Structures are given as structure tokens and as C-alpha cells.
Amino acid sequence: YDISQSGSIDVLVFLDNSFSMVAKDVQPSRQELAKSAALNLAEKGILRPGDRVTVFVFGGIARWRMPLSEDLEDFKPKVAEVSQPAVYQEESQLDTDFSYLLDYAAKSMDKQDNFSKSNRETLHLKPYFNSRIAFLFSDGNDESDRPLEKSLREFSQRKIKIYGVGIGTAGGETISITAYDSRDPQKPPEKITVKSKLQMKALEKIAQATEGEIFALDSEYKQSQLESFMRGAVNANRSALPRLIYSDKGRDIWWEVLSWSAAVTFFLMIWLAI
């Protein structure tokens, strides 16, 4: 084990996978910028040994792609594989529901905590809980009629701060996609054209209610600023208390064996001489 001097943190990554994320008002696209920003957690050293990360992909519904884990090599492909279909077969990616996402994520974290607590109690170990934050990557287009207040209270009670990252431009872009009609799947797919703009209102509401902050990624040139924003958010929420974490450093066992052998031989020679 090593001692984590600055404590550890859990980071929840929420990736908007609704169709409006295909917009290219920021290059190469809103979706690709969101994925690149999320991958910075692993590739830019924002997360450290002992930290854990999890991924939720959402649109009209949410999907939990991986549990909280220290395995950043598992995290990277989970983010990289997020994509948009050539033809939308069902409606889960045709709208966005922040309320559903927050409810689902809160319940998912409770399930993992209960599972971990049960396992540690079985081994007679004390449970521990890292500080937790979430990064919400989205263009802010929330089509749900359900109010956010109840979902935000759930996150506030769990002390999970949400940092909203809005991706897109105020001018937006006209998007065309091809989708089947969920009310009549037998009909051939139709072309849908809409104008999508960056909307920060919902993201700001979510961040304020959970004591987080917001950042507008309205240009690919602001990616370095976003990296600093994310690094600052992670470090500001690290626990001040250190704890033991698994070490990835190897030990030179053979050197230890030879050292002990030499010491025994040395004392044996002294004893014989006496």
C-alpha cells in the first residue's frame, strides 16, 4: 500500500448522447469535444492512483456504462465508443431528460455503495467514502417536462457537486438526421431537420443547486481552459484526509532475500569467531 497524501475522489462522467450532439458548430463536433474532455481525466493526469471514475451515457434515458473503478484503461474505451447511429432506430437519442439522468445516477451510486459496504462488512473492514463530483457534458437542450427540483435534492443530500460543461455555440447549427417513427416502426425512416443552440440555463440551475460551477466550451480553442477548469474542480474537492491505496509500484524481492541472507551469514561468522 501507499498513502494518498491528498485523499481520493470519485468522479461521475455524464455524457450527452442525444442527436443534437452531432452538431458541428464546434469542431470536430459537440460529441467529439465532450469525449475528448472526458478522456483528459485519464490522459492528462487529472485523476491519480486511488481515484475512481464512472460513466453514464444519456439522452431520453440514461445508461450506466461502468461502475466506479480505479481502472482508467477500462474507462477510456467506454468513453471512446460513445457514438451516433447513421439511422436512429428508437427514440432514446431523440431528446434529453436531465431529471431521468440524475434520478438514475443517484440510485446507481446507492447500489454500488450498498454492495461495497456489504463486502467490507463481511471482511470486517471499515467502510470509507471518497468525496464525489460529477462532470455533465451537454449542449443543455433539455426537452423533459419533469421538474428538476426533486432530482437535485437527491444529489444535494448525497453531497455530489455537479460541474456543467456546455458544448456548442449561441448561434448553433441546423442539424439533419434520419430516424424511424417510434409510433409506426413500419414506416420508412424520415429526415428530421432542427436548429440546435447551446443552452446554459438548465446546466446553470443544476450546478447552482449542487454547489458546482459551469463552463461554456463554445470553441475548440477553449479546450486547454476546460482542462484547467476540470483539474481545479477535482483538486478542490479532494478529501483532506489521507488513506491507504493499492500501490502499483513493484518491489525488488530478490534484493531483500539476498540482504537477509548476507546479514545472517555475517552474524553467524561473528558468533563462530567468539
Tab-separated table of C-alpha atoms in Angstrom:
chain	number	residue	atom	x	y	z
A	1	TYR	CA	0.000	0.000	0.000
A	2	ASP	CA	0.892	3.678	-0.419
A	3	ILE	CA	-0.524	6.635	1.446
A	4	SER	CA	-2.603	9.009	-0.675
A	5	GLN	CA	-1.454	12.359	0.729
A	6	SER	CA	-4.288	14.427	-0.749
A	7	GLY	CA	-7.098	11.934	-0.279
A	8	SER	CA	-9.040	10.378	-3.140
A	9	ILE	CA	-12.062	11.384	-5.175
A	10	ASP	CA	-14.854	9.755	-7.166
A	11	VAL	CA	-15.737	11.381	-10.492
A	12	LEU	CA	-19.036	10.730	-12.272
A	13	VAL	CA	-18.942	11.469	-16.005
A	14	PHE	CA	-22.287	12.264	-17.664
A	15	LEU	CA	-22.051	12.219	-21.483
A	16	ASP	CA	-24.944	13.611	-23.512
A	17	ASN	CA	-25.583	11.220	-26.399
A	18	SER	CA	-28.717	12.847	-27.816
A	19	PHE	CA	-28.843	13.597	-31.543
A	20	SER	CA	-28.173	17.338	-31.091
A	21	MET	CA	-24.616	16.449	-30.074
A	22	VAL	CA	-23.813	15.673	-33.734
A	23	ALA	CA	-23.798	19.437	-34.399
A	24	LYS	CA	-20.508	20.778	-35.729
A	25	ASP	CA	-20.827	24.392	-34.655
A	26	VAL	CA	-17.697	23.489	-32.666
A	27	GLN	CA	-15.155	21.272	-34.400
A	28	PRO	CA	-14.926	18.366	-34.890
A	29	SER	CA	-18.381	18.074	-33.240
A	30	ARG	CA	-20.035	18.607	-29.873
A	31	GLN	CA	-19.898	14.854	-29.233
A	32	GLU	CA	-16.199	14.520	-30.028
A	33	LEU	CA	-15.264	17.523	-27.894
A	34	ALA	CA	-17.222	16.067	-24.970
A	35	LYS	CA	-15.440	12.732	-25.314
A	36	SER	CA	-12.035	14.396	-25.611
A	37	ALA	CA	-12.683	16.436	-22.466
A	38	ALA	CA	-13.770	13.355	-20.517
A	39	LEU	CA	-10.694	11.416	-21.624
A	40	ASN	CA	-8.491	14.196	-20.225
A	41	LEU	CA	-9.312	12.840	-16.780
A	42	ALA	CA	-7.195	9.790	-17.593
A	43	GLU	CA	-4.801	11.085	-20.226
A	44	LYS	CA	-3.806	14.400	-18.634
A	45	GLY	CA	-3.199	13.056	-15.141
A	46	ILE	CA	-6.178	14.805	-13.577
A	47	LEU	CA	-7.057	11.563	-11.787
A	48	ARG	CA	-4.443	9.941	-9.564
A	49	PRO	CA	-3.939	6.451	-8.110
A	50	GLY	CA	-6.742	5.792	-5.653
A	51	ASP	CA	-9.279	7.950	-7.527
A	52	ARG	CA	-12.294	6.278	-9.119
A	53	VAL	CA	-14.361	7.159	-12.180
A	54	THR	CA	-17.681	6.035	-13.656
A	55	VAL	CA	-19.549	6.792	-16.901
A	56	PHE	CA	-23.223	7.465	-17.630
A	57	VAL	CA	-24.429	7.989	-21.210
A	58	PHE	CA	-27.796	9.681	-21.562
A	59	GLY	CA	-30.426	11.107	-23.853
A	60	GLY	CA	-34.101	10.490	-23.175
A	61	ILE	CA	-32.947	7.699	-20.857
A	62	ALA	CA	-29.605	7.012	-19.172
A	63	ARG	CA	-27.295	4.002	-19.228
A	64	TRP	CA	-24.617	3.151	-16.668
A	65	ARG	CA	-21.583	2.084	-18.703
A	66	MET	CA	-19.188	1.143	-15.874
A	67	PRO	CA	-19.235	1.162	-12.059
A	68	LEU	CA	-16.902	3.357	-10.036
A	69	SER	CA	-13.451	1.985	-10.736
A	70	GLU	CA	-9.773	2.863	-10.463
A	71	ASP	CA	-9.198	1.155	-13.826
A	72	LEU	CA	-8.607	4.047	-16.223
A	73	GLU	CA	-7.790	1.612	-19.017
A	74	ASP	CA	-11.380	0.371	-18.779
A	75	PHE	CA	-12.700	3.937	-18.605
A	76	LYS	CA	-11.099	5.089	-21.872
A	77	PRO	CA	-12.848	2.673	-24.281
A	78	LYS	CA	-16.179	3.233	-22.522
A	79	VAL	CA	-15.906	6.918	-23.456
A	80	ALA	CA	-14.396	6.364	-26.903
A	81	GLU	CA	-17.212	4.044	-28.039
A	82	VAL	CA	-19.958	6.653	-27.495
A	83	SER	CA	-21.338	7.455	-30.960
A	84	GLN	CA	-24.344	8.365	-33.078
A	85	PRO	CA	-26.074	5.929	-35.500
A	86	ALA	CA	-26.492	6.572	-39.210
A	87	VAL	CA	-30.237	5.950	-38.761
A	88	TYR	CA	-31.951	6.373	-35.371
A	89	GLN	CA	-33.879	3.168	-34.699
A	90	GLU	CA	-35.626	4.236	-31.484
A	91	GLU	CA	-36.347	7.421	-29.603
A	92	SER	CA	-33.878	7.270	-26.696
A	93	GLN	CA	-31.448	9.576	-28.526
A	94	LEU	CA	-34.073	11.906	-29.957
A	95	ASP	CA	-34.446	14.002	-26.804
A	96	THR	CA	-32.723	14.793	-23.496
A	97	ASP	CA	-34.003	14.265	-19.962
A	98	PHE	CA	-31.765	15.637	-17.194
A	99	SER	CA	-34.236	14.622	-14.488
A	100	TYR	CA	-34.133	10.965	-15.573
A	101	LEU	CA	-30.324	11.066	-15.660
A	102	LEU	CA	-29.984	12.477	-12.149
A	103	ASP	CA	-32.520	10.048	-10.633
A	104	TYR	CA	-30.886	7.094	-12.340
A	105	ALA	CA	-27.344	8.120	-11.371
A	106	ALA	CA	-28.271	8.675	-7.718
A	107	LYS	CA	-29.872	5.230	-7.467
A	108	SER	CA	-26.915	3.624	-9.251
A	109	MET	CA	-24.443	5.131	-6.771
A	110	ASP	CA	-26.588	3.895	-3.869
A	111	LYS	CA	-26.497	0.372	-5.315
A	112	GLN	CA	-22.715	0.413	-5.605
A	113	ASP	CA	-22.273	1.857	-2.113
A	114	ASN	CA	-24.531	-0.781	-0.571
A	115	PHE	CA	-22.659	-3.536	-2.418
A	116	SER	CA	-19.247	-2.201	-1.307
A	117	LYS	CA	-20.428	-1.693	2.269
A	118	SER	CA	-21.744	-5.258	2.448
A	119	ASN	CA	-18.477	-6.693	1.118
A	120	ARG	CA	-16.324	-4.687	3.529
A	121	GLU	CA	-18.504	-5.640	6.491
A	122	THR	CA	-18.143	-9.310	5.514
A	123	LEU	CA	-14.356	-8.853	5.661
A	124	HIS	CA	-14.667	-6.850	8.929
A	125	LEU	CA	-13.284	-3.714	7.278
A	126	LYS	CA	-14.458	-0.198	7.993
A	127	PRO	CA	-16.337	1.420	5.086
A	128	TYR	CA	-14.877	4.578	3.562
A	129	PHE	CA	-16.363	7.128	1.196
A	130	ASN	CA	-14.476	9.366	-1.195
A	131	SER	CA	-15.503	12.908	-1.978
A	132	ARG	CA	-17.665	12.904	-5.132
A	133	ILE	CA	-18.261	15.270	-8.016
A	134	ALA	CA	-19.797	14.926	-11.477
A	135	PHE	CA	-18.980	16.457	-14.850
A	136	LEU	CA	-22.065	16.908	-17.030
A	137	PHE	CA	-21.131	17.302	-20.717
A	138	SER	CA	-24.090	18.517	-22.784
A	139	ASP	CA	-25.380	21.211	-25.108
A	140	GLY	CA	-28.050	21.914	-22.480
A	141	ASN	CA	-31.106	21.085	-24.589
A	142	ASP	CA	-33.481	19.542	-22.024
A	143	GLU	CA	-36.816	18.519	-23.591
A	144	SER	CA	-38.253	16.897	-20.458
A	145	ASP	CA	-41.373	18.267	-18.776
A	146	ARG	CA	-40.390	16.804	-15.421
A	147	PRO	CA	-39.112	19.344	-12.862
A	148	LEU	CA	-35.504	19.095	-11.760
A	149	GLU	CA	-36.005	20.102	-8.124
A	150	LYS	CA	-36.587	16.607	-6.673
A	151	SER	CA	-33.634	15.110	-8.557
A	152	LEU	CA	-31.367	17.946	-7.478
A	153	ARG	CA	-32.330	17.456	-3.843
A	154	GLU	CA	-31.243	13.822	-4.126
A	155	PHE	CA	-27.797	14.882	-5.350
A	156	SER	CA	-27.502	17.603	-2.714
A	157	GLN	CA	-28.297	15.082	0.032
A	158	ARG	CA	-25.537	12.845	-1.289
A	159	LYS	CA	-23.153	15.837	-1.409
A	160	ILE	CA	-22.277	15.336	-5.071
A	161	LYS	CA	-21.363	18.598	-6.782
A	162	ILE	CA	-22.169	18.778	-10.495
A	163	TYR	CA	-19.953	20.771	-12.835
A	164	GLY	CA	-21.836	21.583	-16.025
A	165	VAL	CA	-19.858	21.809	-19.261
A	166	GLY	CA	-21.944	23.343	-22.042
A	167	ILE	CA	-20.724	22.431	-25.533
A	168	GLY	CA	-21.836	24.355	-28.614
A	169	THR	CA	-22.366	27.958	-29.685
A	170	ALA	CA	-25.061	30.550	-29.075
A	171	GLY	CA	-25.636	30.735	-32.828
A	172	GLY	CA	-25.993	26.972	-33.065
A	173	GLU	CA	-26.373	24.925	-36.204
A	174	THR	CA	-29.127	23.326	-38.274
A	175	ILE	CA	-28.961	19.526	-37.934
A	176	SER	CA	-30.429	16.888	-40.228
A	177	ILE	CA	-30.800	13.272	-39.153
A	178	THR	CA	-32.682	10.198	-40.380
A	179	ALA	CA	-34.964	8.406	-37.906
A	180	TYR	CA	-37.780	5.882	-37.713
A	181	ASP	CA	-41.140	6.949	-36.316
A	182	SER	CA	-41.447	5.208	-32.918
A	183	ARG	CA	-45.249	5.376	-33.206
A	184	ASP	CA	-45.187	3.482	-36.503
A	185	PRO	CA	-41.988	1.405	-36.912
A	186	GLN	CA	-43.281	0.008	-40.221
A	187	LYS	CA	-42.931	3.360	-41.916
A	188	PRO	CA	-39.654	4.066	-43.715
A	189	PRO	CA	-37.215	6.367	-41.879
A	190	GLU	CA	-37.765	10.076	-42.333
A	191	LYS	CA	-35.445	13.042	-42.413
A	192	ILE	CA	-35.674	15.380	-39.420
A	193	THR	CA	-34.208	18.886	-39.508
A	194	VAL	CA	-33.909	21.098	-36.427
A	195	LYS	CA	-31.918	24.128	-35.251
A	196	SER	CA	-29.891	23.443	-32.107
A	197	LYS	CA	-28.165	26.059	-29.951
A	198	LEU	CA	-26.105	25.916	-26.789
A	199	GLN	CA	-28.397	26.449	-23.798
A	200	MET	CA	-26.755	27.043	-20.435
A	201	LYS	CA	-29.877	27.705	-18.333
A	202	ALA	CA	-30.503	24.105	-17.202
A	203	LEU	CA	-26.797	23.448	-16.683
A	204	GLU	CA	-26.502	26.567	-14.544
A	205	LYS	CA	-29.519	25.528	-12.457
A	206	ILE	CA	-28.061	22.060	-11.881
A	207	ALA	CA	-24.638	23.440	-10.930
A	208	GLN	CA	-26.021	26.059	-8.538
A	209	ALA	CA	-28.296	23.578	-6.752
A	210	THR	CA	-25.386	21.196	-6.085
A	211	GLU	CA	-22.757	23.911	-5.356
A	212	GLY	CA	-20.901	23.174	-8.578
A	213	GLU	CA	-19.862	25.502	-11.409
A	214	ILE	CA	-20.343	25.822	-15.179
A	215	PHE	CA	-18.063	26.212	-18.178
A	216	ALA	CA	-19.034	27.031	-21.765
A	217	LEU	CA	-16.953	25.199	-24.368
A	218	ASP	CA	-18.097	27.320	-27.295
A	219	SER	CA	-14.845	26.982	-29.235
A	220	GLU	CA	-12.344	24.184	-29.751
A	221	TYR	CA	-9.669	26.688	-28.711
A	222	LYS	CA	-11.015	26.715	-25.148
A	223	GLN	CA	-10.119	23.069	-24.542
A	224	SER	CA	-6.999	23.986	-22.561
A	225	GLN	CA	-9.116	26.254	-20.345
A	226	LEU	CA	-11.586	23.424	-19.832
A	227	GLU	CA	-8.749	21.120	-18.770
A	228	SER	CA	-7.729	23.664	-16.129
A	229	PHE	CA	-11.373	24.010	-15.039
A	230	MET	CA	-11.710	20.231	-14.582
A	231	ARG	CA	-8.368	19.872	-12.816
A	232	GLY	CA	-9.292	22.669	-10.442
A	233	ALA	CA	-12.689	21.104	-9.705
A	234	VAL	CA	-11.146	17.720	-8.934
A	235	ASN	CA	-8.360	19.071	-6.715
A	236	ALA	CA	-10.664	21.472	-4.855
A	237	ASN	CA	-12.878	18.563	-3.806
A	238	ARG	CA	-10.247	16.076	-2.748
A	239	SER	CA	-10.565	14.860	0.807
A	240	ALA	CA	-8.060	16.458	3.168
A	241	LEU	CA	-7.627	13.137	4.980
A	242	PRO	CA	-5.073	10.646	3.586
A	243	ARG	CA	-5.863	6.947	3.307
A	244	LEU	CA	-4.134	3.760	2.172
A	245	ILE	CA	-4.427	2.890	-1.519
A	246	TYR	CA	-3.149	-0.033	-3.537
A	247	SER	CA	0.346	0.644	-4.869
A	248	ASP	CA	1.244	-0.084	-8.483
A	249	LYS	CA	4.958	0.003	-7.670
A	250	GLY	CA	6.808	-3.293	-7.774
A	251	ARG	CA	9.161	-4.478	-5.016
A	252	ASP	CA	12.616	-5.946	-5.607
A	253	ILE	CA	12.013	-9.110	-3.579
A	254	TRP	CA	15.327	-10.721	-4.624
A	255	TRP	CA	17.338	-7.834	-3.220
A	256	GLU	CA	15.507	-8.244	0.108
A	257	VAL	CA	16.188	-12.013	0.147
A	258	LEU	CA	19.903	-11.535	-0.581
A	259	SER	CA	20.201	-8.800	2.022
A	260	TRP	CA	18.713	-11.010	4.743
A	261	SER	CA	20.962	-13.922	3.699
A	262	ALA	CA	24.055	-11.734	3.890
A	263	ALA	CA	23.031	-10.450	7.327
A	264	VAL	CA	22.523	-13.991	8.690
A	265	THR	CA	25.921	-15.099	7.320
A	266	PHE	CA	27.608	-12.053	8.868
A	267	PHE	CA	26.224	-12.674	12.356
A	268	LEU	CA	26.984	-16.392	12.090
A	269	MET	CA	30.667	-15.610	11.353
A	270	ILE	CA	30.815	-13.293	14.380
A	271	TRP	CA	29.292	-15.972	16.619
A	272	LEU	CA	31.806	-18.606	15.426
A	273	ALA	CA	34.684	-16.218	15.978
A	274	ILE	CA	33.574	-15.672	19.552
